[in-house]
PDB file of C-alpha atoms in Angstrom:
ATOM      1  CA  UNK A   1     185.117 190.666  90.447  1.00 88.00           C
ATOM      2  CA  UNK A   2     184.969 188.111  93.061  1.00 90.00           C
ATOM      3  CA  UNK A   3     182.305 185.351  93.022  1.00 92.00           C
ATOM      4  CA  UNK A   4     180.678 184.863  96.108  1.00 92.00           C
ATOM      5  CA  UNK A   5     180.770 181.277  98.000  1.00 91.00           C
ATOM      6  CA  UNK A   6     177.434 179.378  98.650  1.00 91.00           C
ATOM      7  CA  UNK A   7     177.824 178.140 101.980  1.00 91.00           C
ATOM      8  CA  UNK A   8     174.581 175.723 101.941  1.00 93.00           C
ATOM      9  CA  UNK A   9     171.542 175.229  99.956  1.00 92.00           C
ATOM     10  CA  UNK A  10     168.601 173.437 101.282  1.00 90.00           C
ATOM     11  CA  UNK A  11     165.298 172.553  98.873  1.00 89.00           C
ATOM     12  CA  UNK A  12     162.134 172.161 100.997  1.00 88.00           C
ATOM     13  CA  UNK A  13     158.912 170.407 100.137  1.00 86.00           C
ATOM     14  CA  UNK A  14     156.821 173.737 100.420  1.00 88.00           C
ATOM     15  CA  UNK A  15     156.934 176.513  98.927  1.00 89.00           C
ATOM     16  CA  UNK A  16     158.486 179.312 101.145  1.00 92.00           C
ATOM     17  CA  UNK A  17     156.583 182.594 101.084  1.00 87.00           C
ATOM     18  CA  UNK A  18     158.014 185.071 103.007  1.00 91.00           C
ATOM     19  CA  UNK A  19     161.605 186.327 103.169  1.00 94.00           C
ATOM     20  CA  UNK A  20     163.393 184.518 106.056  1.00 96.00           C
ATOM     21  CA  UNK A  21     164.215 185.567 109.786  1.00 96.00           C
ATOM     22  CA  UNK A  22     167.290 185.494 111.480  1.00 96.00           C
ATOM     23  CA  UNK A  23     167.208 185.237 114.841  1.00 94.00           C
ATOM     24  CA  UNK A  24     170.424 183.809 117.185  1.00 93.00           C
ATOM     25  CA  UNK A  25     171.462 180.798 115.283  1.00 95.00           C
ATOM     26  CA  UNK A  26     168.070 179.813 113.633  1.00 96.00           C
ATOM     27  CA  UNK A  27     166.812 180.652 110.136  1.00 97.00           C
ATOM     28  CA  UNK A  28     163.211 180.937 110.140  1.00 97.00           C
ATOM     29  CA  UNK A  29     161.134 180.107 106.794  1.00 97.00           C
ATOM     30  CA  UNK A  30     157.469 180.395 106.636  1.00 95.00           C
ATOM     31  CA  UNK A  31     156.313 177.699 104.177  1.00 92.00           C
ATOM     32  CA  UNK A  32     152.784 177.085 102.633  1.00 88.00           C
ATOM     33  CA  UNK A  33     151.822 173.863  99.975  1.00 82.00           C
ATOM     34  CA  UNK A  34     151.408 175.068  96.520  1.00 78.00           C
ATOM     35  CA  UNK A  35     147.993 175.313  94.819  1.00 72.00           C
ATOM     36  CA  UNK A  36     145.145 178.036  94.046  1.00 68.00           C
ATOM     37  CA  UNK A  37     143.352 177.910  97.593  1.00 69.00           C
ATOM     38  CA  UNK A  38     145.857 177.953 100.500  1.00 72.00           C
ATOM     39  CA  UNK A  39     144.546 177.344 103.998  1.00 82.00           C
ATOM     40  CA  UNK A  40     147.806 176.123 106.057  1.00 83.00           C
ATOM     41  CA  UNK A  41     150.987 177.437 106.664  1.00 90.00           C
ATOM     42  CA  UNK A  42     153.922 176.366 108.536  1.00 92.00           C
ATOM     43  CA  UNK A  43     157.147 177.335 110.137  1.00 96.00           C
ATOM     44  CA  UNK A  44     160.489 175.792 109.204  1.00 96.00           C
ATOM     45  CA  UNK A  45     163.733 176.650 111.241  1.00 97.00           C
ATOM     46  CA  UNK A  46     167.064 175.704 110.155  1.00 97.00           C
ATOM     47  CA  UNK A  47     170.746 176.041 111.758  1.00 97.00           C
ATOM     48  CA  UNK A  48     171.949 179.206 110.566  1.00 96.00           C
ATOM     49  CA  UNK A  49     175.255 177.721 110.031  1.00 96.00           C
ATOM     50  CA  UNK A  50     174.887 174.395 108.498  1.00 95.00           C
ATOM     51  CA  UNK A  51     171.415 174.115 106.972  1.00 96.00           C
ATOM     52  CA  UNK A  52     170.394 171.376 109.126  1.00 96.00           C
ATOM     53  CA  UNK A  53     166.685 171.346 110.261  1.00 96.00           C
ATOM     54  CA  UNK A  54     166.012 171.997 113.675  1.00 97.00           C
ATOM     55  CA  UNK A  55     161.950 171.985 114.361  1.00 97.00           C
ATOM     56  CA  UNK A  56     159.069 173.156 112.504  1.00 95.00           C
ATOM     57  CA  UNK A  57     155.533 174.346 112.974  1.00 96.00           C
ATOM     58  CA  UNK A  58     151.983 174.017 111.682  1.00 92.00           C
ATOM     59  CA  UNK A  59     149.405 176.402 111.435  1.00 90.00           C
ATOM     60  CA  UNK A  60     145.822 174.802 110.537  1.00 88.00           C
ATOM     61  CA  UNK A  61     143.189 177.627 108.823  1.00 88.00           C
ATOM     62  CA  UNK A  62     146.054 180.414 109.416  1.00 89.00           C
ATOM     63  CA  UNK A  63     148.425 181.504 107.412  1.00 90.00           C
ATOM     64  CA  UNK A  64     151.866 183.715 108.769  1.00 93.00           C
ATOM     65  CA  UNK A  65     151.013 187.221 108.159  1.00 93.00           C
ATOM     66  CA  UNK A  66     154.425 188.518 109.417  1.00 95.00           C
ATOM     67  CA  UNK A  67     157.472 187.561 111.512  1.00 96.00           C
ATOM     68  CA  UNK A  68     159.982 189.947 113.687  1.00 95.00           C
ATOM     69  CA  UNK A  69     162.952 188.856 115.880  1.00 94.00           C
ATOM     70  CA  UNK A  70     163.902 190.567 119.130  1.00 90.00           C
ATOM     71  CA  UNK A  71     166.588 189.708 122.027  1.00 87.00           C
ATOM     72  CA  UNK A  72     165.810 189.328 125.520  1.00 82.00           C
ATOM     73  CA  UNK A  73     169.176 190.861 126.568  1.00 77.00           C
ATOM     74  CA  UNK A  74     169.028 189.772 130.683  1.00 73.00           C
ATOM     75  CA  UNK A  75     167.841 186.464 129.815  1.00 77.00           C
ATOM     76  CA  UNK A  76     170.342 185.942 126.774  1.00 83.00           C
ATOM     77  CA  UNK A  77     167.401 184.472 124.604  1.00 88.00           C
ATOM     78  CA  UNK A  78     166.602 185.484 121.060  1.00 92.00           C
ATOM     79  CA  UNK A  79     162.931 185.488 120.159  1.00 93.00           C
ATOM     80  CA  UNK A  80     160.710 185.176 116.938  1.00 96.00           C
ATOM     81  CA  UNK A  81     157.410 186.874 117.141  1.00 95.00           C
ATOM     82  CA  UNK A  82     155.007 185.505 114.613  1.00 96.00           C
ATOM     83  CA  UNK A  83     151.874 186.744 113.532  1.00 94.00           C
ATOM     84  CA  UNK A  84     149.261 184.735 111.928  1.00 92.00           C
ATOM     85  CA  UNK A  85     145.537 185.389 109.861  1.00 90.00           C
ATOM     86  CA  UNK A  86     142.856 182.891 109.517  1.00 88.00           C
ATOM     87  CA  UNK A  87     142.349 181.179 106.338  1.00 81.00           C
ATOM     88  CA  UNK A  88     138.905 180.200 107.050  1.00 81.00           C
ATOM     89  CA  UNK A  89     136.158 182.073 108.759  1.00 75.00           C
ATOM     90  CA  UNK A  90     134.795 179.110 110.439  1.00 75.00           C
ATOM     91  CA  UNK A  91     137.822 177.016 111.323  1.00 73.00           C
ATOM     92  CA  UNK A  92     140.717 179.557 111.626  1.00 73.00           C
ATOM     93  CA  UNK A  93     141.797 182.175 113.664  1.00 80.00           C
ATOM     94  CA  UNK A  94     144.118 184.984 113.833  1.00 87.00           C
ATOM     95  CA  UNK A  95     146.983 185.674 116.591  1.00 90.00           C
ATOM     96  CA  UNK A  96     150.802 185.868 118.001  1.00 93.00           C
ATOM     97  CA  UNK A  97     152.887 183.541 118.899  1.00 94.00           C
ATOM     98  CA  UNK A  98     156.366 183.809 120.256  1.00 95.00           C
ATOM     99  CA  UNK A  99     158.981 181.247 119.556  1.00 97.00           C
ATOM    100  CA  UNK A 100     162.349 180.690 120.878  1.00 95.00           C
ATOM    101  CA  UNK A 101     165.140 178.980 119.271  1.00 95.00           C
ATOM    102  CA  UNK A 102     164.556 175.148 120.278  1.00 96.00           C
ATOM    103  CA  UNK A 103     160.810 176.172 118.722  1.00 97.00           C
ATOM    104  CA  UNK A 104     159.113 176.344 121.915  1.00 96.00           C
ATOM    105  CA  UNK A 105     156.109 178.616 122.154  1.00 96.00           C
ATOM    106  CA  UNK A 106     156.747 181.005 125.234  1.00 93.00           C
ATOM    107  CA  UNK A 107     153.457 183.274 124.687  1.00 93.00           C
ATOM    108  CA  UNK A 108     150.524 183.090 122.819  1.00 92.00           C
ATOM    109  CA  UNK A 109     147.956 185.666 122.041  1.00 88.00           C
ATOM    110  CA  UNK A 110     144.938 184.567 120.549  1.00 77.00           C
ATOM    111  CA  UNK A 111     142.441 187.784 119.926  1.00 70.00           C
ATOM    112  CA  UNK A 112     139.029 188.388 118.645  1.00 79.00           C
ATOM    113  CA  UNK A 113     140.021 189.016 115.516  1.00 86.00           C
ATOM    114  CA  UNK A 114     140.825 186.847 112.359  1.00 88.00           C
ATOM    115  CA  UNK A 115     143.658 189.106 110.625  1.00 91.00           C
ATOM    116  CA  UNK A 116     146.928 190.164 111.911  1.00 91.00           C
ATOM    117  CA  UNK A 117     149.286 192.376 110.751  1.00 94.00           C
ATOM    118  CA  UNK A 118     153.317 191.881 110.868  1.00 94.00           C
ATOM    119  CA  UNK A 119     154.363 192.427 114.319  1.00 95.00           C
ATOM    120  CA  UNK A 120     156.960 195.725 115.296  1.00 95.00           C
ATOM    121  CA  UNK A 121     158.805 194.805 118.005  1.00 93.00           C
ATOM    122  CA  UNK A 122     160.565 197.628 120.202  1.00 91.00           C
ATOM    123  CA  UNK A 123     161.704 197.068 124.075  1.00 85.00           C
ATOM    124  CA  UNK A 124     159.819 194.300 124.590  1.00 84.00           C
ATOM    125  CA  UNK A 125     156.532 195.579 123.179  1.00 90.00           C
ATOM    126  CA  UNK A 126     154.877 194.420 120.207  1.00 92.00           C
ATOM    127  CA  UNK A 127     152.996 196.363 117.955  1.00 94.00           C
ATOM    128  CA  UNK A 128     150.477 194.756 115.595  1.00 93.00           C
ATOM    129  CA  UNK A 129     147.244 195.658 113.741  1.00 94.00           C
ATOM    130  CA  UNK A 130     144.425 193.724 114.243  1.00 91.00           C
ATOM    131  CA  UNK A 131     141.292 193.213 111.915  1.00 88.00           C
ATOM    132  CA  UNK A 132     142.527 196.666 110.213  1.00 85.00           C
ATOM    133  CA  UNK A 133     141.165 199.179 112.542  1.00 89.00           C
ATOM    134  CA  UNK A 134     142.763 198.066 116.014  1.00 91.00           C
ATOM    135  CA  UNK A 135     145.985 198.957 117.134  1.00 91.00           C
ATOM    136  CA  UNK A 136     147.339 196.316 119.603  1.00 88.00           C
ATOM    137  CA  UNK A 137     150.407 196.501 121.827  1.00 91.00           C
ATOM    138  CA  UNK A 138     151.624 193.751 123.949  1.00 88.00           C
ATOM    139  CA  UNK A 139     154.038 193.737 126.674  1.00 84.00           C
TER     140      UNK A 139
END
């Protein structure tokens, strides 16, 4: 039996609350502070080869509800779609955002709903359940 080699490790200041997402040469983690009531979450992007921080993005009064990656073949670009759900009925809002590997928001869809499911991406379309009763398809 062989023992696998550890490539790199890193420790973050906040708790990692979902499985990581790999897109391109980037490892994307969702983070949130520890505590009994969590109202904020964030994204932490790390270089896949080294573990070095690349960028981060914070969500005020919203929690990440899911992520999915896809590749734009013609543009040779990797995209991460992130869904959020409100953590505060008065101050927060749910929605969808798409990030490139540099951390730039490529597009954003702020809907009327407070909660969005984890996205599913197929053929440049994003499928998500909004508010529990509405299927939203974005092209």
